[in-house]
């Protein structure tokens, strides 16, 4: 096992917030990578290597030990159900998982629900004793009720702009989302010193809930 801590970082919109938090925690993460397309970023000054993964794949890299730790949204953790330790709530990338639909819409006995999160959606409706047919989509989920593919959707709401601009309403919040620091179970023991140091540093700069 190399000494350098391998950190699976989510590419895209969460990366900038995560790298900023790491910098605030005193880790010398160069800003030049915030807009880079490089997939492996070596940061020897921080004793780290960033693996730039698609957010949904971060728990997979961590479970298999290709990364020691990772930064990932609670939405992905709930959906992917990977065998990893959840170490810290980083308090960044705040949003929520919600049930969304068209206003004033009566639903029949079995409703169709479109989502990127089939496990989350199935569990939510099952626990509510509601029979649904879950349809997996990969993006632009808000289209589904607009064109009659589904009655409702389960999706992330951040600013609410997407649902507003498409005439949809939030029917129910399922859970609140923030990014989490996760760890591989073996790395957590073998690299405990480096991981504990990272946790301590991050803990001191986590933004408070508004
Ligand atoms: C996400 C999510 C919503 C939107 C919510 O989509 O699925 O569509 O952001 O953000 P808002 O409340 O600030 O409008 P994303 O941009 O990741 O693209 P996608 O449609 O490809 O999933």
Tab-separated table of C-alpha atoms and ligand atoms in Angstrom:
chain	number	residue	atom	x	y	z
A	1	UNK	CA	0.000	0.000	0.000
A	2	UNK	CA	1.468	3.346	-1.025
A	3	UNK	CA	1.878	5.959	1.688
A	4	UNK	CA	0.068	8.589	-0.271
A	5	UNK	CA	-3.624	8.897	0.595
A	6	UNK	CA	-5.782	8.187	-2.457
A	7	UNK	CA	-8.840	10.404	-2.410
A	8	UNK	CA	-11.753	9.780	-4.797
A	9	UNK	CA	-13.135	13.215	-5.631
A	10	UNK	CA	-16.427	13.851	-7.450
A	11	UNK	CA	-15.862	15.451	-10.837
A	12	UNK	CA	-18.122	18.346	-11.714
A	13	UNK	CA	-20.182	20.667	-9.587
A	14	UNK	CA	-19.151	19.356	-6.147
A	15	UNK	CA	-15.409	19.346	-6.870
A	16	UNK	CA	-14.880	23.096	-6.496
A	17	UNK	CA	-16.651	23.168	-3.129
A	18	UNK	CA	-14.734	20.106	-1.939
A	19	UNK	CA	-11.307	21.379	-3.031
A	20	UNK	CA	-12.082	24.735	-1.375
A	21	UNK	CA	-12.912	22.943	1.875
A	22	UNK	CA	-9.665	20.947	1.682
A	23	UNK	CA	-7.722	24.206	1.143
A	24	UNK	CA	-9.478	25.817	4.118
A	25	UNK	CA	-8.430	22.770	6.122
A	26	UNK	CA	-4.816	23.704	5.388
A	27	UNK	CA	-4.136	21.236	2.594
A	28	UNK	CA	-2.195	22.729	-0.328
A	29	UNK	CA	-4.584	21.756	-3.150
A	30	UNK	CA	-3.632	23.850	-6.228
A	31	UNK	CA	-6.540	25.875	-7.667
A	32	UNK	CA	-5.336	25.144	-11.208
A	33	UNK	CA	-7.058	21.737	-11.071
A	34	UNK	CA	-10.508	23.216	-10.373
A	35	UNK	CA	-11.152	23.464	-14.123
A	36	UNK	CA	-8.839	20.681	-15.260
A	37	UNK	CA	-9.732	17.504	-17.187
A	38	UNK	CA	-6.900	15.544	-15.568
A	39	UNK	CA	-8.159	12.332	-13.951
A	40	UNK	CA	-5.316	11.624	-11.545
A	41	UNK	CA	-3.934	14.616	-9.693
A	42	UNK	CA	-0.838	14.118	-7.604
A	43	UNK	CA	-0.463	16.477	-4.666
A	44	UNK	CA	2.739	15.318	-2.956
A	45	UNK	CA	2.823	18.432	-0.730
A	46	UNK	CA	-0.433	17.190	0.844
A	47	UNK	CA	0.616	13.518	0.790
A	48	UNK	CA	-2.376	12.857	-1.450
A	49	UNK	CA	-3.483	11.772	-4.868
A	50	UNK	CA	-6.932	12.782	-6.163
A	51	UNK	CA	-8.826	10.321	-8.325
A	52	UNK	CA	-11.372	12.327	-10.298
A	53	UNK	CA	-14.379	10.024	-10.528
A	54	UNK	CA	-17.927	10.415	-11.739
A	55	UNK	CA	-19.782	11.173	-8.467
A	56	UNK	CA	-21.920	8.025	-8.647
A	57	UNK	CA	-18.742	5.897	-8.892
A	58	UNK	CA	-16.949	7.357	-5.843
A	59	UNK	CA	-18.302	4.722	-3.368
A	60	UNK	CA	-17.279	1.937	-5.785
A	61	UNK	CA	-13.645	3.112	-5.927
A	62	UNK	CA	-13.633	3.351	-2.143
A	63	UNK	CA	-15.313	-0.006	-1.466
A	64	UNK	CA	-12.790	-1.822	-3.672
A	65	UNK	CA	-9.836	0.038	-2.157
A	66	UNK	CA	-8.830	1.771	-5.415
A	67	UNK	CA	-9.241	4.892	-3.264
A	68	UNK	CA	-8.690	5.076	0.512
A	69	UNK	CA	-11.247	7.793	1.102
A	70	UNK	CA	-13.756	9.702	-0.987
A	71	UNK	CA	-16.070	12.684	-1.079
A	72	UNK	CA	-19.608	11.840	-2.109
A	73	UNK	CA	-23.178	13.108	-1.788
A	74	UNK	CA	-25.545	11.431	0.662
A	75	UNK	CA	-27.892	10.853	-2.299
A	76	UNK	CA	-25.311	8.620	-4.000
A	77	UNK	CA	-24.489	6.836	-0.720
A	78	UNK	CA	-28.170	6.050	-0.116
A	79	UNK	CA	-28.648	4.789	-3.657
A	80	UNK	CA	-25.428	2.810	-4.102
A	81	UNK	CA	-25.410	1.104	-0.673
A	82	UNK	CA	-21.688	0.307	-0.832
A	83	UNK	CA	-19.768	-1.278	2.020
A	84	UNK	CA	-17.781	1.777	3.196
A	85	UNK	CA	-17.389	3.770	6.403
A	86	UNK	CA	-19.119	7.147	6.502
A	87	UNK	CA	-16.747	9.334	8.524
A	88	UNK	CA	-17.870	12.949	8.275
A	89	UNK	CA	-20.712	15.154	7.154
A	90	UNK	CA	-18.794	17.823	5.228
A	91	UNK	CA	-21.726	20.260	5.193
A	92	UNK	CA	-21.166	21.239	1.540
A	93	UNK	CA	-23.330	20.817	-1.568
A	94	UNK	CA	-26.552	21.125	0.426
A	95	UNK	CA	-29.714	20.063	-1.351
A	96	UNK	CA	-32.586	17.635	-0.798
A	97	UNK	CA	-34.143	14.509	-2.266
A	98	UNK	CA	-37.789	15.100	-3.006
A	99	UNK	CA	-40.929	13.705	-4.580
A	100	UNK	CA	-41.978	16.098	-7.338
A	101	UNK	CA	-45.055	16.248	-9.500
A	102	UNK	CA	-47.496	18.381	-11.420
A	103	UNK	CA	-49.882	20.530	-9.357
A	104	UNK	CA	-53.502	19.369	-8.923
A	105	UNK	CA	-52.878	15.939	-10.329
A	106	UNK	CA	-54.945	13.030	-9.094
A	107	UNK	CA	-52.992	9.803	-9.171
A	108	UNK	CA	-54.451	6.379	-9.823
A	109	UNK	CA	-53.821	3.216	-7.833
A	110	UNK	CA	-50.325	2.448	-9.117
A	111	UNK	CA	-48.381	5.519	-10.070
A	112	UNK	CA	-45.308	5.682	-12.266
A	113	UNK	CA	-42.248	7.334	-10.746
A	114	UNK	CA	-39.215	8.309	-12.830
A	115	UNK	CA	-35.849	8.746	-11.130
A	116	UNK	CA	-32.070	8.430	-11.229
A	117	UNK	CA	-32.408	6.844	-7.763
A	118	UNK	CA	-34.486	3.632	-8.120
A	119	UNK	CA	-33.404	2.164	-4.753
A	120	UNK	CA	-34.178	5.370	-2.852
A	121	UNK	CA	-37.531	5.795	-4.609
A	122	UNK	CA	-38.619	2.154	-4.181
A	123	UNK	CA	-37.739	2.171	-0.476
A	124	UNK	CA	-39.536	5.475	0.140
A	125	UNK	CA	-42.813	4.401	-1.477
A	126	UNK	CA	-42.632	0.906	0.035
A	127	UNK	CA	-42.265	2.399	3.522
A	128	UNK	CA	-45.230	4.650	2.764
A	129	UNK	CA	-47.310	1.641	1.716
A	130	UNK	CA	-47.748	3.065	-1.772
A	131	UNK	CA	-47.569	0.878	-4.854
A	132	UNK	CA	-45.462	2.427	-7.592
A	133	UNK	CA	-43.746	1.470	-10.800
A	134	UNK	CA	-40.231	2.912	-10.800
A	135	UNK	CA	-38.754	3.956	-14.154
A	136	UNK	CA	-34.980	4.533	-14.202
A	137	UNK	CA	-33.741	7.568	-16.138
A	138	UNK	CA	-30.253	9.055	-16.289
A	139	UNK	CA	-30.901	12.789	-16.419
A	140	UNK	CA	-33.403	15.566	-17.208
A	141	UNK	CA	-35.784	13.691	-14.893
A	142	UNK	CA	-38.183	16.659	-14.819
A	143	UNK	CA	-39.158	15.867	-18.400
A	144	UNK	CA	-40.925	12.649	-17.378
A	145	UNK	CA	-44.126	14.102	-15.830
A	146	UNK	CA	-44.253	16.860	-18.459
A	147	UNK	CA	-44.522	14.444	-21.355
A	148	UNK	CA	-46.532	11.714	-19.637
A	149	UNK	CA	-43.788	9.140	-19.059
A	150	UNK	CA	-44.404	9.243	-15.293
A	151	UNK	CA	-46.850	10.731	-12.773
A	152	UNK	CA	-44.158	11.831	-10.338
A	153	UNK	CA	-40.379	11.925	-10.046
A	154	UNK	CA	-37.891	11.465	-7.214
A	155	UNK	CA	-34.983	13.847	-7.717
A	156	UNK	CA	-32.587	16.309	-6.143
A	157	UNK	CA	-33.712	19.870	-5.546
A	158	UNK	CA	-31.014	22.460	-4.950
A	159	UNK	CA	-32.178	25.987	-5.820
A	160	UNK	CA	-35.604	24.828	-7.045
A	161	UNK	CA	-35.023	26.553	-10.383
A	162	UNK	CA	-35.519	23.439	-12.505
A	163	UNK	CA	-38.887	22.523	-10.990
A	164	UNK	CA	-40.076	26.165	-11.036
A	165	UNK	CA	-39.166	26.721	-14.666
A	166	UNK	CA	-40.989	23.541	-15.630
A	167	UNK	CA	-44.196	24.152	-13.678
A	168	UNK	CA	-43.605	21.320	-11.193
A	169	UNK	CA	-44.070	21.313	-7.421
A	170	UNK	CA	-42.263	19.638	-4.563
A	171	UNK	CA	-44.738	17.224	-2.958
A	172	UNK	CA	-42.550	15.866	-0.154
A	173	UNK	CA	-38.942	16.017	1.030
A	174	UNK	CA	-37.478	12.527	1.531
A	175	UNK	CA	-34.138	13.534	3.117
A	176	UNK	CA	-31.595	16.336	3.213
A	177	UNK	CA	-28.340	15.903	1.312
A	178	UNK	CA	-24.780	17.053	1.978
A	179	UNK	CA	-21.435	15.637	0.878
A	180	UNK	CA	-19.798	13.026	3.101
A	181	UNK	CA	-16.259	11.799	3.641
A	182	UNK	CA	-16.188	8.013	3.293
A	183	UNK	CA	-13.384	5.493	3.822
A	184	UNK	CA	-12.405	2.029	2.705
A	185	UNK	CA	-12.606	-0.392	5.642
A	186	UNK	CA	-9.039	-1.704	5.283
A	187	UNK	CA	-7.505	1.723	4.601
A	188	UNK	CA	-9.260	3.018	7.699
A	189	UNK	CA	-7.088	0.639	9.753
A	190	UNK	CA	-3.893	0.657	7.659
A	191	UNK	CA	-3.767	4.421	7.078
A	192	UNK	CA	-5.486	5.457	10.279
A	193	UNK	CA	-3.032	8.232	11.073
A	194	UNK	CA	-3.405	9.997	7.713
A	195	UNK	CA	-7.195	9.516	7.685
A	196	UNK	CA	-7.604	10.772	11.252
A	197	UNK	CA	-5.450	13.799	10.435
A	198	UNK	CA	-7.615	14.547	7.386
A	199	UNK	CA	-10.801	14.208	9.486
A	200	UNK	CA	-9.447	16.505	12.201
A	201	UNK	CA	-8.470	19.176	9.671
A	202	UNK	CA	-11.772	18.999	7.810
A	203	UNK	CA	-13.833	18.929	10.990
A	204	UNK	CA	-12.459	22.325	12.006
A	205	UNK	CA	-13.691	24.030	8.801
A	206	UNK	CA	-17.036	22.324	8.089
A	207	UNK	CA	-19.641	24.999	7.372
A	208	UNK	CA	-22.508	25.149	9.872
A	209	UNK	CA	-26.031	24.404	8.689
A	210	UNK	CA	-27.857	27.657	7.773
B	1	LIG	C1	-29.892	18.094	-10.960
B	1	LIG	C2	-31.213	17.485	-10.495
B	1	LIG	C3	-32.211	18.547	-10.904
B	1	LIG	C4	-31.431	19.839	-10.713
B	1	LIG	C5	-31.799	20.490	-9.409
B	1	LIG	O1	-29.720	17.860	-12.297
B	1	LIG	O2	-31.442	16.227	-11.128
B	1	LIG	O3	-32.619	18.397	-12.226
B	1	LIG	O4	-30.040	19.491	-10.693
B	1	LIG	O5	-31.145	21.713	-9.225
B	1	LIG	P1	-31.959	23.073	-8.989
B	1	LIG	O6	-32.984	22.815	-7.911
B	1	LIG	O7	-30.900	24.044	-8.551
B	1	LIG	O8	-32.595	23.473	-10.296
B	1	LIG	P2	-28.318	18.000	-13.020
B	1	LIG	O9	-28.027	19.441	-13.276
B	1	LIG	O10	-27.290	17.266	-12.234
B	1	LIG	O11	-28.534	17.356	-14.432
B	1	LIG	P3	-29.348	16.066	-14.936
B	1	LIG	O12	-30.656	16.594	-15.379
B	1	LIG	O13	-28.527	15.552	-16.045
B	1	LIG	O14	-29.500	15.074	-13.816
